Short mmCIF file of C-alpha atoms in Angstrom, two decimals:
data_model
loop_
_atom_site.label_atom_id
_atom_site.label_comp_id
_atom_site.label_asym_id
_atom_site.label_seq_id
_atom_site.Cartn_x
_atom_site.Cartn_y
_atom_site.Cartn_z
CA MET A 1 15.66 29.29 -234.60
CA TYR A 2 13.61 26.82 -236.60
CA ILE A 3 13.87 24.96 -239.89
CA THR A 4 11.14 23.40 -241.94
CA ALA A 5 10.34 19.72 -241.54
CA PHE A 6 9.60 19.46 -245.29
CA ASN A 7 11.93 19.14 -248.27
CA GLU A 8 11.80 21.06 -251.57
CA GLU A 9 9.07 18.76 -252.94
CA GLY A 10 6.92 19.30 -249.86
CA LYS A 11 7.57 15.83 -248.44
CA GLU A 12 8.32 15.39 -244.76
CA VAL A 13 12.05 15.11 -244.00
CA ASP A 14 12.88 11.50 -243.08
CA ILE A 15 14.52 11.37 -239.66
CA SER A 16 13.92 7.66 -239.15
CA PHE A 17 17.71 7.17 -238.82
CA ALA A 18 17.58 8.80 -235.38
CA THR A 19 16.48 7.31 -232.09
CA GLN A 20 12.97 7.92 -230.81
CA ASN A 21 14.31 10.30 -228.17
CA TRP A 22 16.07 12.41 -230.80
CA ARG A 23 12.95 12.45 -232.99
CA LYS A 24 10.97 13.80 -230.04
CA ALA A 25 13.64 16.36 -229.18
CA VAL A 26 13.91 17.95 -232.62
CA VAL A 27 10.20 18.53 -233.22
CA ASP A 28 8.85 21.85 -231.97
CA LYS A 29 5.58 21.10 -230.25
CA THR A 30 4.36 24.69 -230.65
CA ARG A 31 5.23 25.02 -234.34
CA THR A 32 3.76 22.33 -236.55
CA GLY A 33 6.08 21.34 -239.39
CA GLN A 34 9.16 22.88 -237.79
CA PHE A 35 12.32 21.44 -236.29
CA VAL A 36 14.34 23.19 -233.60
CA ARG A 37 17.48 23.87 -235.62
CA LYS A 38 20.06 23.41 -232.83
CA HIS A 39 18.47 20.14 -231.75
CA PHE A 40 18.24 18.96 -235.36
CA GLU A 41 21.92 19.71 -235.99
CA ALA A 42 22.94 17.98 -232.75
CA MET A 43 20.88 14.94 -233.75
CA VAL A 44 22.47 14.73 -237.19
CA PHE A 45 26.05 15.15 -236.02
CA THR A 46 25.68 12.89 -232.98
CA THR A 47 24.21 10.17 -235.16
CA LEU A 48 26.91 10.67 -237.79
CA ALA A 49 29.67 10.48 -235.17
CA GLU A 50 28.24 7.22 -233.82
CA GLU A 51 27.95 5.76 -237.32
CA LEU A 52 31.56 6.73 -238.08
CA ARG A 53 32.71 5.23 -234.78
CA THR A 54 31.00 1.90 -235.45
CA GLY A 55 32.09 1.78 -239.09
CA ASP A 56 28.53 1.91 -240.43
CA VAL A 57 29.43 5.08 -242.35
CA ALA A 58 32.69 5.86 -244.11
CA VAL A 59 34.14 9.03 -245.57
CA VAL A 60 35.44 8.80 -249.13
CA GLY A 61 39.14 9.70 -249.15
CA SER A 62 39.57 9.37 -245.39
CA GLU A 63 42.38 6.87 -245.89
CA ALA A 64 44.51 9.84 -247.00
CA TYR A 65 44.54 11.10 -243.39
CA ALA A 66 46.63 9.88 -240.48
CA ASP A 67 45.91 6.53 -238.90
CA TRP A 68 44.94 7.23 -235.28
CA SER A 69 46.33 3.87 -234.17
CA GLU A 70 49.83 4.99 -235.14
CA GLN A 71 49.59 7.67 -232.43
CA LEU A 72 49.09 5.14 -229.65
CA LEU A 73 51.93 4.47 -227.23
CA ASP A 74 53.87 1.22 -227.46
CA TRP A 75 52.83 -1.20 -224.72
CA ASP A 76 56.36 -1.19 -223.28
CA VAL A 77 56.18 2.59 -222.81
CA VAL A 78 52.75 2.27 -221.19
CA GLN A 79 54.01 -0.31 -218.71
CA GLU A 80 57.04 1.84 -217.83
CA THR A 81 54.97 4.94 -217.07
CA LEU A 82 51.73 3.40 -215.79
CA GLU A 83 52.61 3.43 -212.08
CA SER A 84 53.55 7.12 -212.00
CA TYR A 85 50.55 8.03 -214.16
CA LEU A 86 48.13 6.18 -211.86
CA MET A 87 49.56 8.02 -208.85
CA GLU A 88 49.39 11.35 -210.67
CA VAL A 89 45.68 10.95 -211.48
CA GLY A 90 44.86 9.60 -208.02
CA LEU A 91 44.04 6.00 -208.89
CA THR A 92 46.80 4.51 -206.72
CA GLU A 93 48.85 5.63 -203.75
CA GLN A 94 52.62 5.67 -203.28
CA GLY A 95 53.78 2.14 -202.46
CA GLU A 96 50.65 0.34 -203.65
CA ASN A 97 51.75 -2.68 -205.63
CA ALA A 98 48.32 -3.93 -206.69
CA GLU A 99 48.05 -5.00 -210.30
CA PHE A 100 46.03 -2.32 -212.03
CA ASP A 101 43.54 -4.05 -214.29
CA ALA A 102 39.86 -3.84 -215.17
CA GLN A 103 38.74 -5.62 -211.99
CA PHE A 104 40.86 -3.34 -209.78
CA PHE A 105 39.53 -0.24 -211.54
CA ARG A 106 35.94 -1.48 -211.21
CA ARG A 107 36.40 -2.07 -207.47
CA GLN A 108 37.73 1.48 -207.10
CA LEU A 109 34.72 2.91 -208.91
CA GLU A 110 32.30 0.80 -206.87
CA ASP A 111 33.96 1.99 -203.65
CA LYS A 112 33.67 5.62 -204.74
CA LEU A 113 30.00 5.12 -205.71
CA ARG A 114 29.23 3.48 -202.36
CA GLY A 115 30.87 6.41 -200.59
CA ALA A 116 28.90 8.91 -202.67
CA ALA A 117 25.64 7.01 -202.09
CA ALA A 118 26.30 6.98 -198.33
CA ALA A 119 26.95 10.73 -198.38
CA ASP A 120 23.76 11.33 -200.38
CA ALA A 121 21.73 9.16 -198.00
CA GLY A 122 22.78 11.44 -195.16
CA HIS A 123 21.28 14.45 -196.91
CA PRO A 124 17.88 13.34 -198.31
CA GLY A 125 16.58 16.90 -198.70
CA ASP A 126 19.35 17.92 -201.10
CA ALA A 127 18.29 15.69 -203.99
#
């Protein structure tokens, strides 16, 4: 489905707020003056979500809703349950006493990526 790329006055709709990649994605190359509706909607809502996340856009009256930070766990609770959680999700093994921090997590990810890269290198035709 398509929507017009022009407003009620016949002027081109300004999509300069979006990235270059989004601007390319929403234009239908086979239909001059038309946007691909699904792509246009995804562009608008993705951009809006990012602007809300960064605080560049605000919603009038939003302070009347719950504060997400109040739903976070207390740090003491996190520390009490962290070890069992890390074992449950497979980030540590039973008996591992390593301090789980950003560096430890990064090393784990790098190890997994090296393993995946080695497996991929063994199967060059499957790319």
